[in-house]
CSV table of C-alpha atoms in Angstrom, one decimal:
chain,number,residue,atom,x,y,z
U,1,MET,CA,-15.0,5.4,14.3
U,2,SER,CA,-11.9,3.4,14.8
U,3,PRO,CA,-8.5,5.1,14.7
U,4,ILE,CA,-6.5,4.5,11.5
U,5,VAL,CA,-2.7,4.7,11.6
U,6,THR,CA,-0.2,4.1,8.8
U,7,LEU,CA,3.5,3.3,9.4
U,8,THR,CA,6.2,4.0,6.7
U,9,LEU,CA,9.7,3.2,7.8
U,10,ASN,CA,11.3,3.7,4.4
U,11,PRO,CA,9.5,6.7,2.8
U,12,ALA,CA,10.6,8.3,-0.4
U,13,ILE,CA,10.1,11.4,-2.5
U,14,ASP,CA,8.8,9.9,-5.7
U,15,GLN,CA,10.1,11.8,-8.8
U,16,THR,CA,8.2,10.8,-11.9
U,17,VAL,CA,10.0,11.5,-15.2
U,18,ILE,CA,7.6,11.5,-18.2
U,19,LEU,CA,9.0,10.2,-21.5
U,20,ASP,CA,7.4,9.8,-24.9
U,21,ALA,CA,9.0,6.4,-25.0
U,22,LEU,CA,11.7,4.6,-22.9
U,23,GLU,CA,14.5,3.2,-25.0
U,24,PRO,CA,17.3,1.6,-22.9
U,25,GLY,CA,20.8,2.7,-23.8
U,26,THR,CA,19.7,6.0,-25.5
U,27,VAL,CA,19.5,9.7,-24.5
U,28,HIS,CA,16.0,10.9,-23.6
U,29,ARG,CA,14.4,14.3,-23.3
U,30,ALA,CA,11.9,14.4,-20.5
U,31,GLN,CA,8.5,15.9,-21.3
U,32,ALA,CA,7.8,16.7,-17.7
U,33,VAL,CA,8.9,15.9,-14.1
U,34,ARG,CA,6.7,15.6,-11.1
U,35,SER,CA,7.7,15.1,-7.4
U,36,HIS,CA,5.4,13.7,-4.6
U,37,ALA,CA,6.0,12.9,-1.0
U,38,GLY,CA,5.6,9.1,-1.0
U,39,GLY,CA,6.2,5.7,0.5
U,40,LYS,CA,3.5,3.1,0.8
U,41,GLY,CA,2.1,4.1,4.2
U,42,VAL,CA,2.1,7.8,3.2
U,43,ASN,CA,0.2,7.0,0.0
U,44,VAL,CA,-2.4,5.0,1.9
U,45,ALA,CA,-2.8,7.8,4.4
U,46,CYS,CA,-3.3,10.3,1.5
U,47,CYS,CA,-6.0,8.3,-0.1
U,48,LEU,CA,-7.9,7.7,3.2
U,49,ALA,CA,-7.7,11.4,3.9
U,50,ASP,CA,-9.1,12.2,0.4
U,51,TRP,CA,-12.0,9.8,1.2
U,52,GLY,CA,-12.7,11.8,4.3
U,53,LEU,CA,-11.4,9.5,7.0
U,54,PRO,CA,-9.3,10.8,9.9
U,55,VAL,CA,-5.8,9.2,9.7
U,56,THR,CA,-2.5,9.4,11.4
U,57,ALA,CA,0.8,8.8,9.6
U,58,THR,CA,3.9,7.8,11.4
U,59,GLY,CA,7.4,6.5,10.5
U,60,ILE,CA,10.8,7.9,10.0
U,61,LEU,CA,11.8,10.9,7.9
U,62,GLY,CA,15.1,12.6,7.1
U,63,ALA,CA,14.9,16.0,8.6
U,64,ASP,CA,16.9,17.7,5.8
U,65,ASN,CA,14.2,17.3,3.2
U,66,ALA,CA,11.0,16.7,5.2
U,67,ALA,CA,9.2,19.8,3.8
U,68,PRO,CA,7.3,17.9,1.0
U,69,PHE,CA,5.9,15.5,3.6
U,70,THR,CA,5.0,18.2,6.1
U,71,GLN,CA,3.2,20.1,3.3
U,72,VAL,CA,1.1,17.2,2.1
U,73,PHE,CA,0.1,16.2,5.6
U,74,ALA,CA,-1.0,19.8,6.3
U,75,GLU,CA,-2.9,20.1,3.0
U,76,LYS,CA,-4.8,16.8,3.5
U,77,GLY,CA,-5.4,17.1,7.3
U,78,ILE,CA,-3.3,14.0,8.1
U,79,ALA,CA,-2.0,13.9,11.7
U,80,ASP,CA,1.8,13.9,11.4
U,81,ARG,CA,3.5,11.7,13.9
U,82,PHE,CA,6.7,11.0,11.9
U,83,VAL,CA,10.0,10.9,13.7
U,84,ARG,CA,12.6,13.2,12.1
U,85,ILE,CA,16.3,12.0,12.1
U,86,PRO,CA,19.4,13.6,10.6
U,87,GLY,CA,19.8,13.1,6.9
U,88,GLU,CA,17.7,13.1,3.7
U,89,THR,CA,14.8,10.9,2.8
U,90,ARG,CA,15.6,9.0,-0.3
U,91,THR,CA,14.4,9.9,-3.8
U,92,ASN,CA,12.9,7.2,-6.0
U,93,LEU,CA,12.9,7.7,-9.8
U,94,LYS,CA,9.9,6.5,-11.8
U,95,LEU,CA,10.2,6.6,-15.6
U,96,LEU,CA,6.8,6.8,-17.2
U,97,ASP,CA,6.7,5.6,-20.8
U,98,ARG,CA,3.8,7.4,-22.5
U,99,ARG,CA,3.8,5.0,-25.4
U,100,THR,CA,3.1,1.9,-23.4
U,101,GLY,CA,1.8,3.4,-20.1
U,102,ASP,CA,4.5,1.4,-18.2
U,103,THR,CA,6.4,2.8,-15.3
U,104,THR,CA,10.0,1.7,-14.6
U,105,ASP,CA,11.0,2.2,-11.0
U,106,ILE,CA,14.5,3.0,-9.7
U,107,ASN,CA,14.4,2.8,-5.9
U,108,LEU,CA,17.4,4.3,-4.0
U,109,PRO,CA,18.7,3.2,-0.6
U,110,GLY,CA,16.9,4.5,2.4
U,111,LEU,CA,18.1,6.3,5.6
U,112,ALA,CA,20.5,4.7,8.0
U,113,VAL,CA,17.9,4.0,10.8
U,114,THR,CA,19.3,3.4,14.2
U,115,ALA,CA,17.7,1.4,17.0
U,116,ASP,CA,16.9,4.6,18.8
U,117,ALA,CA,15.0,6.0,15.8
U,118,LEU,CA,13.1,2.7,15.4
U,119,GLY,CA,12.2,2.8,19.1
U,120,ALA,CA,10.9,6.4,18.8
U,121,ALA,CA,8.7,5.4,15.7
U,122,ARG,CA,7.5,2.3,17.6
U,123,ALA,CA,6.5,4.4,20.6
U,124,ALA,CA,4.6,6.8,18.3
U,125,LEU,CA,2.8,3.9,16.7
U,126,LEU,CA,1.9,2.2,20.0
U,127,ASP,CA,0.6,5.5,21.4
U,128,HIS,CA,-2.2,5.4,18.8
U,129,ALA,CA,-2.9,1.6,18.9
U,130,ALA,CA,-6.2,1.8,20.7
U,131,GLY,CA,-8.1,-1.5,21.0
U,132,ASP,CA,-10.0,-1.2,17.8
U,133,ALA,CA,-7.5,0.7,15.7
U,134,TRP,CA,-6.6,-0.2,12.1
U,135,ILE,CA,-2.8,-0.2,11.8
U,136,VAL,CA,-1.2,-0.3,8.3
U,137,LEU,CA,2.4,-1.5,8.2
U,138,ALA,CA,3.5,-0.8,4.6
U,139,GLY,CA,6.5,-0.8,2.4
U,140,SER,CA,10.1,-1.9,2.5
U,141,LEU,CA,12.4,-1.7,5.4
U,142,PRO,CA,15.6,0.4,5.5
U,143,GLY,CA,18.6,-1.8,5.2
U,144,ALA,CA,19.7,-1.5,8.8
U,145,LEU,CA,16.4,-3.0,10.1
U,146,PRO,CA,16.0,-6.8,10.4
U,147,PRO,CA,13.3,-8.5,8.4
U,148,GLU,CA,11.5,-9.5,11.7
U,149,THR,CA,10.6,-5.8,12.3
U,150,TYR,CA,7.0,-6.1,11.1
U,151,ALA,CA,6.4,-9.4,12.9
U,152,GLU,CA,7.7,-7.8,16.1
U,153,LEU,CA,5.5,-4.7,15.7
U,154,ALA,CA,2.4,-6.8,14.7
U,155,ALA,CA,2.8,-8.9,17.9
U,156,ARG,CA,2.9,-5.7,20.1
U,157,LEU,CA,0.0,-4.2,18.2
U,158,LYS,CA,-2.2,-7.3,18.4
U,159,ALA,CA,-1.5,-7.6,22.1
U,160,ARG,CA,-3.3,-4.3,22.4
U,161,GLY,CA,-6.2,-5.4,20.3
U,162,ALA,CA,-5.3,-3.5,17.2
U,163,ARG,CA,-6.1,-4.9,13.7
U,164,VAL,CA,-3.0,-5.0,11.6
U,165,VAL,CA,-2.8,-4.7,7.8
U,166,VAL,CA,0.5,-5.7,6.2
U,167,ASP,CA,1.5,-4.6,2.7
U,168,ALA,CA,5.1,-5.7,2.2
U,169,SER,CA,7.1,-8.2,0.2
U,170,GLY,CA,10.1,-10.5,0.5
U,171,PRO,CA,11.6,-11.4,3.9
U,172,PRO,CA,9.6,-8.8,5.9
U,173,LEU,CA,6.3,-10.3,4.6
U,174,ALA,CA,7.6,-13.9,5.0
U,175,THR,CA,8.6,-13.4,8.6
U,176,ALA,CA,5.4,-11.6,9.5
U,177,LEU,CA,3.4,-14.6,8.1
U,178,ALA,CA,5.6,-17.2,9.8
U,179,ALA,CA,5.7,-15.5,13.2
U,180,GLY,CA,2.7,-17.5,14.6
U,181,PRO,CA,-0.8,-16.6,15.9
U,182,GLU,CA,0.5,-13.9,18.2
U,183,ALA,CA,1.7,-11.8,15.2
U,184,VAL,CA,-0.4,-12.9,12.3
U,185,PRO,CA,-2.0,-9.9,10.7
U,186,PHE,CA,-5.7,-9.2,10.2
U,187,ALA,CA,-5.2,-8.5,6.5
U,188,VAL,CA,-2.4,-8.8,3.9
U,189,LYS,CA,-2.3,-7.5,0.3
U,190,PRO,CA,0.4,-9.2,-1.8
U,191,ASN,CA,0.5,-8.8,-5.5
U,192,ARG,CA,0.8,-11.8,-7.8
U,193,HIS,CA,4.6,-11.7,-7.8
U,194,GLU,CA,4.8,-11.4,-4.0
U,195,LEU,CA,2.3,-14.2,-3.6
U,196,GLU,CA,4.4,-16.4,-5.9
U,197,GLU,CA,7.5,-15.6,-3.8
U,198,TRP,CA,5.7,-16.7,-0.7
U,199,ALA,CA,4.2,-19.8,-2.4
U,200,GLY,CA,7.5,-20.8,-3.9
U,201,ARG,CA,6.0,-21.4,-7.4
U,202,ALA,CA,4.5,-19.6,-10.4
U,203,LEU,CA,0.7,-18.8,-10.2
U,204,PRO,CA,-0.2,-18.4,-13.9
U,205,THR,CA,-4.0,-19.0,-13.6
U,206,PRO,CA,-6.8,-17.5,-11.5
U,207,ALA,CA,-7.3,-20.9,-9.9
U,208,ASP,CA,-3.6,-21.0,-8.9
U,209,VAL,CA,-3.9,-17.5,-7.3
U,210,HIS,CA,-7.1,-18.5,-5.5
U,211,SER,CA,-5.4,-21.7,-4.1
U,212,ALA,CA,-2.4,-19.8,-2.8
U,213,ALA,CA,-4.6,-17.2,-1.3
U,214,ARG,CA,-6.6,-19.9,0.5
U,215,ARG,CA,-3.3,-21.2,1.9
U,216,LEU,CA,-2.6,-17.7,3.3
U,217,HIS,CA,-6.1,-17.5,4.7
U,218,GLY,CA,-5.5,-20.9,6.4
U,219,LEU,CA,-2.7,-19.3,8.5
U,220,GLY,CA,-5.4,-17.5,10.4
U,221,ILE,CA,-5.4,-14.3,8.3
U,222,PRO,CA,-9.1,-13.1,8.1
U,223,VAL,CA,-8.7,-11.0,5.0
U,224,VAL,CA,-6.4,-11.8,2.0
U,225,VAL,CA,-6.3,-9.5,-1.0
U,226,VAL,CA,-4.2,-10.3,-4.1
U,227,SER,CA,-3.7,-7.4,-6.5
U,228,LEU,CA,-3.6,-8.5,-10.1
U,229,GLY,CA,-2.9,-5.2,-12.0
U,230,ALA,CA,-5.2,-4.7,-14.9
U,231,GLU,CA,-7.0,-7.9,-14.0
U,232,GLY,CA,-8.2,-6.3,-10.8
U,233,ALA,CA,-7.9,-8.2,-7.5
U,234,LEU,CA,-9.0,-11.3,-5.6
U,235,PHE,CA,-10.6,-10.8,-2.1
U,236,LEU,CA,-10.8,-13.7,0.3
U,237,THR,CA,-12.5,-13.5,3.7
U,238,ARG,CA,-14.3,-15.8,6.1
U,239,ALA,CA,-17.5,-15.0,4.1
U,240,GLY,CA,-16.1,-16.2,0.8
U,241,ALA,CA,-14.0,-15.1,-2.2
U,242,VAL,CA,-14.7,-12.3,-4.7
U,243,GLN,CA,-12.9,-11.5,-8.0
U,244,ALA,CA,-13.2,-7.8,-8.9
U,245,GLN,CA,-12.4,-6.3,-12.3
U,246,PRO,CA,-12.0,-2.5,-12.7
U,247,PRO,CA,-13.8,-0.5,-15.4
U,248,ALA,CA,-11.9,0.8,-18.4
U,249,ILE,CA,-10.3,4.2,-17.5
U,250,ALA,CA,-7.7,6.6,-18.9
U,251,VAL,CA,-4.6,5.9,-16.9
U,252,ALA,CA,-2.6,9.0,-15.8
U,253,SER,CA,-0.1,7.1,-13.6
U,254,THR,CA,0.2,3.7,-12.1
U,255,VAL,CA,2.3,4.9,-9.2
U,256,GLY,CA,0.6,4.2,-5.9
U,257,ALA,CA,-2.3,2.1,-7.3
U,258,GLY,CA,-1.6,-0.8,-5.0
U,259,ASP,CA,-1.5,1.6,-2.0
U,260,ALA,CA,-4.9,3.0,-3.0
U,261,LEU,CA,-6.2,-0.6,-3.1
U,262,VAL,CA,-5.0,-1.0,0.5
U,263,ALA,CA,-6.6,2.4,1.5
U,264,GLY,CA,-9.9,1.2,-0.1
U,265,LEU,CA,-9.7,-2.1,1.8
U,266,VAL,CA,-9.3,-0.3,5.1
U,267,ALA,CA,-12.1,2.1,4.3
U,268,ALA,CA,-14.4,-0.8,3.4
U,269,LEU,CA,-13.4,-2.8,6.6
U,270,GLU,CA,-14.0,0.3,8.7
U,271,ALA,CA,-17.4,0.8,7.1
U,272,GLY,CA,-18.3,-2.9,7.7
U,273,LEU,CA,-19.1,-3.6,4.0
U,274,ASP,CA,-19.9,-7.1,2.8
U,275,PRO,CA,-17.3,-9.0,0.6
U,276,ASP,CA,-18.8,-7.7,-2.6
U,277,GLY,CA,-18.9,-4.1,-1.4
U,278,THR,CA,-15.4,-4.4,0.0
U,279,ALA,CA,-14.1,-5.6,-3.3
U,280,ARG,CA,-15.9,-2.9,-5.2
U,281,LEU,CA,-14.7,0.0,-3.0
U,282,ALA,CA,-11.1,-1.2,-2.8
U,283,VAL,CA,-10.8,-1.6,-6.6
U,284,ALA,CA,-12.6,1.7,-7.1
U,285,PHE,CA,-10.0,3.4,-5.0
U,286,ALA,CA,-7.2,1.9,-7.1
U,287,ALA,CA,-9.0,2.8,-10.4
U,288,GLY,CA,-9.6,6.4,-9.2
U,289,LYS,CA,-6.0,6.8,-8.2
U,290,LEU,CA,-4.9,5.6,-11.7
U,291,THR,CA,-6.6,8.7,-13.1
U,292,GLN,CA,-4.5,11.0,-10.9
U,293,ALA,CA,-0.8,11.9,-11.2
U,294,GLY,CA,0.0,11.6,-7.5
U,295,ALA,CA,-1.1,9.5,-4.5
U,296,SER,CA,-4.6,11.1,-4.4
U,297,LEU,CA,-8.2,10.1,-5.2
U,298,PRO,CA,-10.5,12.0,-7.5
U,299,PRO,CA,-13.7,13.5,-5.8
U,300,ARG,CA,-15.7,11.1,-3.7
U,301,ALA,CA,-18.6,11.1,-6.2
U,302,THR,CA,-16.2,9.9,-8.9
U,303,VAL,CA,-15.0,7.0,-6.7
U,304,GLN,CA,-18.6,6.0,-5.9
U,305,ALA,CA,-19.4,5.9,-9.6
U,306,LEU,CA,-16.3,3.8,-10.3
U,307,MET,CA,-17.5,1.5,-7.4
U,308,GLN,CA,-20.7,0.8,-9.2
U,309,ALA,CA,-18.8,0.1,-12.5
U,310,VAL,CA,-16.5,-2.5,-10.9
U,311,ARG,CA,-17.4,-6.0,-12.1
U,312,THR,CA,-17.4,-8.7,-9.4
U,313,ARG,CA,-18.1,-12.4,-9.3
U,314,THR,CA,-18.2,-14.8,-6.4
U,315,LEU,CA,-15.7,-17.7,-6.4
U,316,ALA,CA,-16.5,-21.1,-5.1
């Protein structure tokens, strides 16, 4: 089995406030509040651990409030290789509107990450970058880090033979995609909005999304996945393209659904599934996470049942 490592340079404690209905400009009474150790790479690691895969999580945490992360890593059996630095990891607020099911995110600034801290995190990451490792570079970057950070890391990792999965947006994603063959990732997972940002135009139809995904694939990226929310996801590989639609489910929380999709993608790639199986498993991970309050999967049998209920079609 190949090593799996996730990197989260801008983690967060996700505090979800549950409201009957969100009405801007008014006073609200929260029905409940939940807190979870989060950040995209952390969420990916949690889902992979729930599926039963050994996974290592690294990145940068504030030492002053690292306890929630330490606890979840211990509970799920995730190898903790995070670098602790002085200060507090940010808290992100998520306002869940029960009436509509929508979540409004308020993301706070991250830690002031120094070059030394980044160097320590880079060293921890490269220590686990065996030749066949899956490395997930996920989430935003703290403001002090340049947008070229992921591109630089991807180049170092690829030089060691690791397979890099990038789930980012904006300049960090754009620079990773523009860095040339030495840094181009093995897989990327933009959502529709992120793909539109990269393409420089709106992508209102499935054909538009497919066309833009083919352009990404043409950069030398073997696997391109575009998450489309309730419409499922588009999967494009050397073996072809598959559109996958999740089954109808009762949604408990949308927080971390995209991260679960990435986790399912990595699990499918590690298992060597064909394009249809890859699409089914990845979307089943996301659908299963939607039924959970935090960044977790339901029992394996539930995910497997969801996998069989995912509708797929091959695209020309």
